[in-house]
mmCIF file of C-alpha atoms in Angstrom:
data_model
loop_
_atom_site.group_PDB
_atom_site.id
_atom_site.type_symbol
_atom_site.label_atom_id
_atom_site.label_comp_id
_atom_site.label_asym_id
_atom_site.label_seq_id
_atom_site.Cartn_x
_atom_site.Cartn_y
_atom_site.Cartn_z
ATOM 1 C CA LEU A 1 -3.979 -14.101 41.261
ATOM 2 C CA LEU A 2 -3.816 -11.130 38.945
ATOM 3 C CA GLN A 3 -0.523 -11.302 37.073
ATOM 4 C CA TYR A 4 0.932 -7.846 36.680
ATOM 5 C CA THR A 5 2.981 -7.376 33.539
ATOM 6 C CA ARG A 6 3.593 -3.661 33.622
ATOM 7 C CA GLY A 7 6.620 -3.732 35.899
ATOM 8 C CA THR A 8 10.159 -2.732 34.980
ATOM 9 C CA VAL A 9 11.675 -5.648 36.915
ATOM 10 C CA THR A 10 10.959 -9.153 35.672
ATOM 11 C CA ALA A 11 12.475 -12.588 36.251
ATOM 12 C CA PHE A 12 16.138 -12.613 35.207
ATOM 13 C CA ALA A 13 17.260 -15.384 32.881
ATOM 14 C CA PRO A 14 19.411 -17.426 32.918
ATOM 15 C CA PHE A 15 19.195 -17.273 36.698
ATOM 16 C CA ASP A 16 21.681 -18.987 39.021
ATOM 17 C CA ALA A 17 21.010 -18.253 42.702
ATOM 18 C CA ARG A 18 24.282 -19.813 43.881
ATOM 19 C CA ALA A 19 26.380 -17.846 41.403
ATOM 20 C CA ASP A 20 24.647 -14.643 42.486
ATOM 21 C CA ALA A 21 25.177 -15.503 46.148
ATOM 22 C CA GLU A 22 28.863 -16.109 45.520
ATOM 23 C CA ALA A 23 29.221 -12.840 43.615
ATOM 24 C CA LEU A 24 27.521 -10.935 46.463
ATOM 25 C CA ARG A 25 29.729 -12.547 49.101
ATOM 26 C CA LYS A 26 32.839 -11.676 47.111
ATOM 27 C CA ALA A 27 31.575 -8.101 46.677
ATOM 28 C CA MET A 28 31.182 -7.643 50.445
ATOM 29 C CA LYS A 29 34.138 -9.658 51.751
ATOM 30 C CA GLY A 30 37.332 -8.084 53.030
ATOM 31 C CA LEU A 31 38.087 -4.374 52.936
ATOM 32 C CA GLY A 32 35.711 -2.143 51.051
ATOM 33 C CA THR A 33 32.562 -3.179 49.263
ATOM 34 C CA ASP A 34 32.001 -3.511 45.526
ATOM 35 C CA GLU A 35 28.661 -1.663 45.536
ATOM 36 C CA GLU A 36 28.285 -1.868 41.767
ATOM 37 C CA THR A 37 27.996 -5.663 41.870
ATOM 38 C CA VAL A 38 25.540 -5.539 44.765
ATOM 39 C CA LEU A 39 23.228 -3.026 43.135
ATOM 40 C CA THR A 40 23.390 -4.617 39.694
ATOM 41 C CA ILE A 41 22.409 -8.050 40.967
ATOM 42 C CA LEU A 42 19.676 -6.884 43.333
ATOM 43 C CA THR A 43 17.938 -4.492 40.930
ATOM 44 C CA THR A 44 17.921 -6.889 37.969
ATOM 45 C CA ARG A 45 16.512 -9.965 39.769
ATOM 46 C CA ASN A 46 12.866 -10.026 40.763
ATOM 47 C CA ASN A 47 11.746 -10.404 44.369
ATOM 48 C CA ALA A 48 11.227 -14.160 44.192
ATOM 49 C CA GLN A 49 14.738 -14.578 42.810
ATOM 50 C CA ARG A 50 16.192 -12.339 45.538
ATOM 51 C CA GLN A 51 14.650 -14.679 48.124
ATOM 52 C CA GLU A 52 16.345 -17.633 46.411
ATOM 53 C CA ILE A 53 19.655 -15.763 46.461
ATOM 54 C CA ALA A 54 19.274 -15.088 50.200
ATOM 55 C CA SER A 55 18.571 -18.751 50.815
ATOM 56 C CA ALA A 56 21.604 -19.831 48.728
ATOM 57 C CA PHE A 57 23.721 -17.245 50.576
ATOM 58 C CA LYS A 58 22.815 -18.793 53.930
ATOM 59 C CA THR A 59 23.367 -22.326 52.624
ATOM 60 C CA LEU A 60 26.800 -21.543 51.190
ATOM 61 C CA PHE A 61 28.210 -19.223 53.843
ATOM 62 C CA GLY A 62 26.067 -19.603 56.957
ATOM 63 C CA ARG A 63 25.496 -15.860 56.824
ATOM 64 C CA ASP A 64 22.377 -13.730 56.542
ATOM 65 C CA LEU A 65 22.452 -11.668 53.340
ATOM 66 C CA VAL A 66 20.323 -8.849 54.759
ATOM 67 C CA ASP A 67 22.540 -8.587 57.862
ATOM 68 C CA ASP A 68 25.609 -8.408 55.620
ATOM 69 C CA LEU A 69 24.021 -5.700 53.469
ATOM 70 C CA LYS A 70 23.179 -3.740 56.612
ATOM 71 C CA SER A 71 26.719 -3.956 57.955
ATOM 72 C CA GLU A 72 28.450 -3.216 54.623
ATOM 73 C CA LEU A 73 26.254 -0.458 53.210
ATOM 74 C CA THR A 74 25.089 2.879 54.608
ATOM 75 C CA GLY A 75 22.450 5.554 54.232
ATOM 76 C CA LYS A 76 19.778 5.660 51.559
ATOM 77 C CA PHE A 77 21.601 3.109 49.434
ATOM 78 C CA GLU A 78 21.447 0.623 52.300
ATOM 79 C CA THR A 79 17.737 1.358 52.840
ATOM 80 C CA LEU A 80 17.038 0.747 49.153
ATOM 81 C CA MET A 81 18.960 -2.552 48.991
ATOM 82 C CA VAL A 82 17.376 -3.853 52.198
ATOM 83 C CA SER A 83 13.919 -2.841 50.903
ATOM 84 C CA LEU A 84 14.541 -4.814 47.707
ATOM 85 C CA MET A 85 15.319 -7.870 49.831
ATOM 86 C CA ARG A 86 12.035 -7.725 51.734
ATOM 87 C CA PRO A 87 9.706 -10.520 50.560
ATOM 88 C CA ALA A 88 7.053 -8.913 48.337
ATOM 89 C CA TYR A 89 4.100 -10.168 50.355
ATOM 90 C CA ILE A 90 5.580 -8.685 53.572
ATOM 91 C CA PHE A 91 6.520 -5.335 52.055
ATOM 92 C CA ASP A 92 3.278 -3.447 52.728
ATOM 93 C CA ALA A 93 2.672 -5.020 56.142
ATOM 94 C CA HIS A 94 6.191 -4.036 57.187
ATOM 95 C CA ALA A 95 5.749 -0.474 55.916
ATOM 96 C CA LEU A 96 2.483 -0.146 57.845
ATOM 97 C CA LYS A 97 4.014 -1.590 61.000
ATOM 98 C CA HIS A 98 6.751 1.023 60.879
ATOM 99 C CA ALA A 99 4.248 3.759 60.112
ATOM 100 C CA ILE A 100 2.346 3.076 63.351
ATOM 101 C CA LYS A 101 5.076 2.199 65.786
ATOM 102 C CA GLY A 102 6.566 4.419 68.439
ATOM 103 C CA ALA A 103 6.058 8.140 68.782
ATOM 104 C CA GLY A 104 3.971 9.702 66.059
ATOM 105 C CA THR A 105 2.197 7.955 63.227
ATOM 106 C CA ASN A 106 3.259 8.313 59.619
ATOM 107 C CA GLU A 107 -0.135 9.127 58.097
ATOM 108 C CA LYS A 108 1.421 9.517 54.661
ATOM 109 C CA VAL A 109 2.293 5.809 54.539
ATOM 110 C CA LEU A 110 -1.140 4.704 55.789
ATOM 111 C CA THR A 111 -2.772 6.917 53.162
ATOM 112 C CA GLU A 112 -0.576 5.815 50.267
ATOM 113 C CA ILE A 113 -0.916 2.082 50.899
ATOM 114 C CA LEU A 114 -4.562 1.844 51.901
ATOM 115 C CA ALA A 115 -5.800 4.179 49.171
ATOM 116 C CA SER A 116 -3.927 2.418 46.362
ATOM 117 C CA ARG A 117 -4.093 -1.312 47.079
ATOM 118 C CA THR A 118 -6.834 -3.540 45.686
ATOM 119 C CA PRO A 119 -9.294 -5.214 48.094
ATOM 120 C CA ALA A 120 -7.477 -8.540 47.534
ATOM 121 C CA GLU A 121 -4.150 -6.898 48.365
ATOM 122 C CA VAL A 122 -5.605 -5.344 51.536
ATOM 123 C CA GLN A 123 -6.935 -8.746 52.678
ATOM 124 C CA ASN A 124 -3.468 -10.179 52.108
ATOM 125 C CA ILE A 125 -1.801 -7.342 54.057
ATOM 126 C CA LYS A 126 -4.112 -7.973 57.046
ATOM 127 C CA GLN A 127 -3.342 -11.713 57.057
ATOM 128 C CA VAL A 128 0.396 -11.197 56.742
ATOM 129 C CA TYR A 129 0.327 -8.554 59.464
ATOM 130 C CA LEU A 130 -1.350 -10.976 61.827
ATOM 131 C CA GLN A 131 1.075 -13.810 60.997
ATOM 132 C CA GLU A 132 4.230 -11.711 61.107
ATOM 133 C CA TYR A 133 3.492 -9.390 64.012
ATOM 134 C CA GLU A 134 0.821 -11.315 65.940
ATOM 135 C CA ALA A 135 -1.321 -8.202 65.989
ATOM 136 C CA ASN A 136 -4.497 -7.039 64.344
ATOM 137 C CA LEU A 137 -3.741 -4.276 61.836
ATOM 138 C CA GLU A 138 -7.127 -2.625 62.253
ATOM 139 C CA ASP A 139 -6.717 -2.447 66.054
ATOM 140 C CA LYS A 140 -3.247 -0.976 65.641
ATOM 141 C CA ILE A 141 -4.458 1.660 63.180
ATOM 142 C CA THR A 142 -7.539 2.633 65.212
ATOM 143 C CA GLY A 143 -5.302 2.960 68.278
ATOM 144 C CA GLU A 144 -3.131 5.528 66.516
ATOM 145 C CA THR A 145 -5.648 7.553 64.486
ATOM 146 C CA SER A 146 -8.897 9.380 65.133
ATOM 147 C CA GLY A 147 -11.931 11.089 63.668
ATOM 148 C CA HIS A 148 -13.094 10.808 60.072
ATOM 149 C CA PHE A 149 -9.557 9.961 58.944
ATOM 150 C CA GLN A 150 -9.675 6.869 61.145
ATOM 151 C CA ARG A 151 -13.155 5.935 59.895
ATOM 152 C CA LEU A 152 -12.185 6.061 56.244
ATOM 153 C CA LEU A 153 -9.076 3.947 56.980
ATOM 154 C CA VAL A 154 -11.298 1.391 58.719
ATOM 155 C CA VAL A 155 -13.716 1.341 55.754
ATOM 156 C CA LEU A 156 -10.778 0.760 53.374
ATOM 157 C CA LEU A 157 -9.391 -1.958 55.668
ATOM 158 C CA GLN A 158 -12.656 -3.888 55.342
ATOM 159 C CA ALA A 159 -11.674 -4.397 51.688
ATOM 160 C CA ASN A 160 -15.348 -4.784 50.790
ATOM 161 C CA ARG A 161 -15.490 -2.445 47.828
ATOM 162 C CA ASP A 162 -18.267 -3.434 45.388
ATOM 163 C CA HIS A 163 -17.148 -5.534 42.441
ATOM 164 C CA ASP A 164 -17.075 -3.890 39.057
ATOM 165 C CA ALA A 165 -20.398 -4.965 37.577
ATOM 166 C CA GLY A 166 -22.502 -3.063 35.085
ATOM 167 C CA VAL A 167 -22.912 0.567 36.107
ATOM 168 C CA ASP A 168 -26.364 1.546 37.344
ATOM 169 C CA GLU A 169 -26.966 5.074 36.035
ATOM 170 C CA ALA A 170 -29.734 5.759 38.568
ATOM 171 C CA LEU A 171 -27.372 4.991 41.453
ATOM 172 C CA VAL A 172 -24.642 7.074 39.792
ATOM 173 C CA GLU A 173 -27.008 10.048 39.697
ATOM 174 C CA GLN A 174 -28.084 9.437 43.290
ATOM 175 C CA ASP A 175 -24.509 9.199 44.653
ATOM 176 C CA ALA A 176 -23.437 12.302 42.761
ATOM 177 C CA GLN A 177 -26.382 14.241 44.207
ATOM 178 C CA VAL A 178 -25.654 12.968 47.737
ATOM 179 C CA LEU A 179 -22.012 14.068 47.462
ATOM 180 C CA PHE A 180 -23.062 17.422 46.019
ATOM 181 C CA ARG A 181 -25.472 18.035 48.894
ATOM 182 C CA ALA A 182 -22.940 16.827 51.464
ATOM 183 C CA GLY A 183 -20.148 18.992 50.089
ATOM 184 C CA GLU A 184 -21.048 22.074 48.128
ATOM 185 C CA LEU A 185 -24.554 22.722 49.415
ATOM 186 C CA LYS A 186 -24.061 22.289 53.117
ATOM 187 C CA TRP A 187 -22.439 24.396 55.791
ATOM 188 C CA GLY A 188 -19.846 22.008 57.166
ATOM 189 C CA THR A 189 -19.363 18.932 55.053
ATOM 190 C CA ASP A 190 -21.135 15.676 55.733
ATOM 191 C CA GLU A 191 -17.896 13.694 55.709
ATOM 192 C CA GLU A 192 -19.648 10.424 56.410
ATOM 193 C CA LYS A 193 -21.332 10.434 52.987
ATOM 194 C CA PHE A 194 -17.968 10.930 51.313
ATOM 195 C CA ILE A 195 -16.440 8.126 53.381
ATOM 196 C CA THR A 196 -19.186 5.619 52.617
ATOM 197 C CA ILE A 197 -19.444 6.317 48.897
ATOM 198 C CA LEU A 198 -15.714 6.672 48.196
ATOM 199 C CA GLY A 199 -14.855 3.708 50.385
ATOM 200 C CA THR A 200 -17.397 1.151 49.197
ATOM 201 C CA ARG A 201 -18.562 1.757 45.609
ATOM 202 C CA SER A 202 -16.892 0.007 42.684
ATOM 203 C CA ILE A 203 -14.145 1.726 40.695
ATOM 204 C CA SER A 204 -16.134 1.924 37.430
ATOM 205 C CA HIS A 205 -19.183 3.253 39.318
ATOM 206 C CA LEU A 206 -17.112 5.955 41.047
ATOM 207 C CA ARG A 207 -15.562 7.116 37.788
ATOM 208 C CA ARG A 208 -19.060 7.753 36.463
ATOM 209 C CA VAL A 209 -20.047 9.449 39.730
ATOM 210 C CA PHE A 210 -17.090 11.850 39.390
ATOM 211 C CA ASP A 211 -18.180 12.767 35.846
ATOM 212 C CA LYS A 212 -21.763 13.270 36.982
ATOM 213 C CA TYR A 213 -20.589 15.312 39.983
ATOM 214 C CA MET A 214 -18.746 17.647 37.612
ATOM 215 C CA THR A 215 -21.910 18.036 35.506
ATOM 216 C CA ILE A 216 -24.090 18.809 38.521
ATOM 217 C CA SER A 217 -21.750 21.073 40.463
ATOM 218 C CA GLY A 218 -19.388 22.545 37.892
ATOM 219 C CA PHE A 219 -16.482 21.373 40.064
ATOM 220 C CA GLN A 220 -14.153 18.404 39.993
ATOM 221 C CA ILE A 221 -14.726 16.374 43.132
ATOM 222 C CA GLU A 222 -11.073 17.024 44.082
ATOM 223 C CA GLU A 223 -11.812 20.767 44.231
ATOM 224 C CA THR A 224 -14.695 20.220 46.630
ATOM 225 C CA ILE A 225 -12.641 17.931 48.874
ATOM 226 C CA ASP A 226 -9.854 20.485 48.840
ATOM 227 C CA ARG A 227 -12.211 23.292 49.884
ATOM 228 C CA GLU A 228 -14.410 21.433 52.356
ATOM 229 C CA THR A 229 -11.971 19.207 54.254
ATOM 230 C CA SER A 230 -8.470 19.545 55.632
ATOM 231 C CA GLY A 231 -5.550 17.697 57.169
ATOM 232 C CA ASP A 232 -5.158 13.933 57.048
ATOM 233 C CA LEU A 233 -8.754 13.324 56.002
ATOM 234 C CA GLU A 234 -8.384 15.620 52.998
ATOM 235 C CA LYS A 235 -5.176 13.871 51.920
ATOM 236 C CA LEU A 236 -6.764 10.432 52.260
ATOM 237 C CA LEU A 237 -9.961 11.401 50.380
ATOM 238 C CA LEU A 238 -7.863 12.914 47.583
ATOM 239 C CA ALA A 239 -5.644 9.817 47.421
ATOM 240 C CA VAL A 240 -8.719 7.564 47.133
ATOM 241 C CA VAL A 241 -10.192 9.735 44.367
ATOM 242 C CA LYS A 242 -6.887 9.802 42.474
ATOM 243 C CA CYS A 243 -6.460 6.026 42.767
ATOM 244 C CA VAL A 244 -10.017 5.506 41.519
ATOM 245 C CA ARG A 245 -9.168 7.635 38.493
ATOM 246 C CA SER A 246 -5.754 5.989 37.892
ATOM 247 C CA VAL A 247 -3.379 4.231 40.278
ATOM 248 C CA PRO A 248 -0.335 4.805 38.016
ATOM 249 C CA ALA A 249 -1.164 8.526 37.777
ATOM 250 C CA TYR A 250 -1.450 8.666 41.572
ATOM 251 C CA PHE A 251 2.010 7.109 41.971
ATOM 252 C CA ALA A 252 3.499 9.325 39.268
ATOM 253 C CA GLU A 253 2.312 12.327 41.278
ATOM 254 C CA THR A 254 3.569 10.781 44.531
ATOM 255 C CA LEU A 255 7.028 10.305 42.979
ATOM 256 C CA TYR A 256 6.993 13.796 41.498
ATOM 257 C CA TYR A 257 6.295 15.421 44.866
ATOM 258 C CA SER A 258 8.824 13.211 46.649
ATOM 259 C CA MET A 259 11.514 14.900 44.519
ATOM 260 C CA LYS A 260 10.075 18.369 43.974
ATOM 261 C CA GLY A 261 11.588 21.396 45.668
ATOM 262 C CA ALA A 262 14.362 21.401 48.236
ATOM 263 C CA GLY A 263 15.245 18.022 49.737
ATOM 264 C CA THR A 264 13.980 14.627 48.679
ATOM 265 C CA ASP A 265 11.500 12.458 50.539
ATOM 266 C CA ASP A 266 13.679 9.379 50.107
ATOM 267 C CA ASP A 267 11.461 7.072 52.144
ATOM 268 C CA THR A 268 8.580 7.659 49.733
ATOM 269 C CA LEU A 269 10.813 7.481 46.668
ATOM 270 C CA ILE A 270 12.245 4.122 47.804
ATOM 271 C CA ARG A 271 8.883 2.713 48.902
ATOM 272 C CA VAL A 272 7.149 3.501 45.616
ATOM 273 C CA MET A 273 10.030 2.453 43.351
ATOM 274 C CA VAL A 274 10.421 -0.869 45.153
ATOM 275 C CA SER A 275 6.741 -1.695 45.663
ATOM 276 C CA ARG A 276 5.681 -0.843 42.092
ATOM 277 C CA SER A 277 8.779 -2.144 40.247
ATOM 278 C CA GLU A 278 7.109 -5.474 39.431
ATOM 279 C CA VAL A 279 3.560 -4.105 39.227
ATOM 280 C CA ASP A 280 3.023 -1.007 37.092
ATOM 281 C CA LEU A 281 6.172 1.115 37.010
ATOM 282 C CA LEU A 282 6.037 1.244 33.187
ATOM 283 C CA ASP A 283 2.573 2.806 33.428
ATOM 284 C CA ILE A 284 3.750 5.140 36.197
ATOM 285 C CA ARG A 285 6.613 6.280 33.972
ATOM 286 C CA ARG A 286 4.183 6.984 31.130
ATOM 287 C CA GLU A 287 1.886 9.033 33.403
ATOM 288 C CA PHE A 288 4.881 10.888 34.842
ATOM 289 C CA ARG A 289 6.044 11.920 31.379
ATOM 290 C CA LYS A 290 2.506 12.921 30.368
ATOM 291 C CA ASN A 291 1.659 14.930 33.497
ATOM 292 C CA PHE A 292 4.975 16.556 34.402
ATOM 293 C CA ALA A 293 6.566 17.105 30.984
ATOM 294 C CA LYS A 294 9.767 15.311 31.930
ATOM 295 C CA SER A 295 10.742 11.724 32.440
ATOM 296 C CA LEU A 296 10.911 9.912 35.764
ATOM 297 C CA TYR A 297 14.408 8.752 34.783
ATOM 298 C CA GLN A 298 15.710 12.296 34.321
ATOM 299 C CA THR A 299 14.024 13.487 37.485
ATOM 300 C CA ILE A 300 15.701 10.741 39.534
ATOM 301 C CA GLN A 301 18.998 11.481 37.803
ATOM 302 C CA LYS A 302 18.807 15.157 38.796
ATOM 303 C CA ASP A 303 17.645 14.549 42.323
ATOM 304 C CA THR A 304 19.848 11.718 43.604
ATOM 305 C CA SER A 305 23.495 10.714 43.489
ATOM 306 C CA GLY A 306 26.021 7.917 43.814
ATOM 307 C CA ASP A 307 25.168 4.232 44.068
ATOM 308 C CA TYR A 308 21.704 5.155 45.314
ATOM 309 C CA ARG A 309 21.059 6.940 42.010
ATOM 310 C CA LYS A 310 22.518 4.071 39.943
ATOM 311 C CA ALA A 311 20.262 1.568 41.656
ATOM 312 C CA LEU A 312 17.121 3.727 41.320
ATOM 313 C CA LEU A 313 17.821 4.309 37.623
ATOM 314 C CA LEU A 314 18.182 0.557 37.065
ATOM 315 C CA LEU A 315 14.844 0.017 38.826
ATOM 316 C CA CYS A 316 13.322 2.760 36.691
ATOM 317 C CA GLY A 317 14.362 0.679 33.711
ATOM 318 C CA GLY A 318 14.836 3.367 31.099
ATOM 319 C CA ASP A 319 14.047 6.862 29.939
ATOM 320 C CA ASP A 320 10.854 8.088 28.280
ATOM 321 C CA ASP A 321 12.136 11.061 26.347
#
């Protein structure tokens, strides 16, 4: 398994699951909750350690830690703490399940997860989904989506992207020409060509295709997608292109827009901060600083408040100014 080392949250040492469990119980027992203790422990232990704490908590007190957090905490702070307690391998499957249940589908979540995860991660999500929810993720997604948006999701769910081998310049040229003809040169875009090429070619190949596309057409591929497509398909195609270019840059932008303007998209902010905290949040912070001329830390500080803010800033792990 690929070991990520660009996260802000790493294994805490010296770690004592029982001591942490006792401290959490004390923090939530009786009148009023000591939120500071709760947030400090949960944001500074990694996910595997949080699972050990939950297990110690049950052993010592016969209580479920997540249930206690839910009954003692409220609002966004509660959502964040409960999200931190979700086992890492279940996190994406759970997010997808909630994105496709009930009235209305949350296309934003489907787009963000399926565009950014590696083929190995997507295979894992499908297996976990089946084990946890006794349902086929692809069936669930096709039942709730339609058109070219659905088709690109299905292609991504196959997790059969070509492996990064040596780049074949002739194929690069050919793909770039096909995309150019399908997009800029044709009335009505041939979306299928975009879906096949963007959904199946290797990352290093696609990066070369994007450069070649720019040479041939005079446009960045993002500009063509923006002009020629719309709605959920456009957002998904753009997310795939951005993740091919740089996953951390894609998440930096996602975080930026979750906090830009009036009101915060807290679900996205929480989902990205939690899911990337042990993966590449250091890289995301660097891209954020580079692309938006301010630090992620300061942006969170300005946009949130209370214990929720304290916990997010601890997850952020520092400032970049």
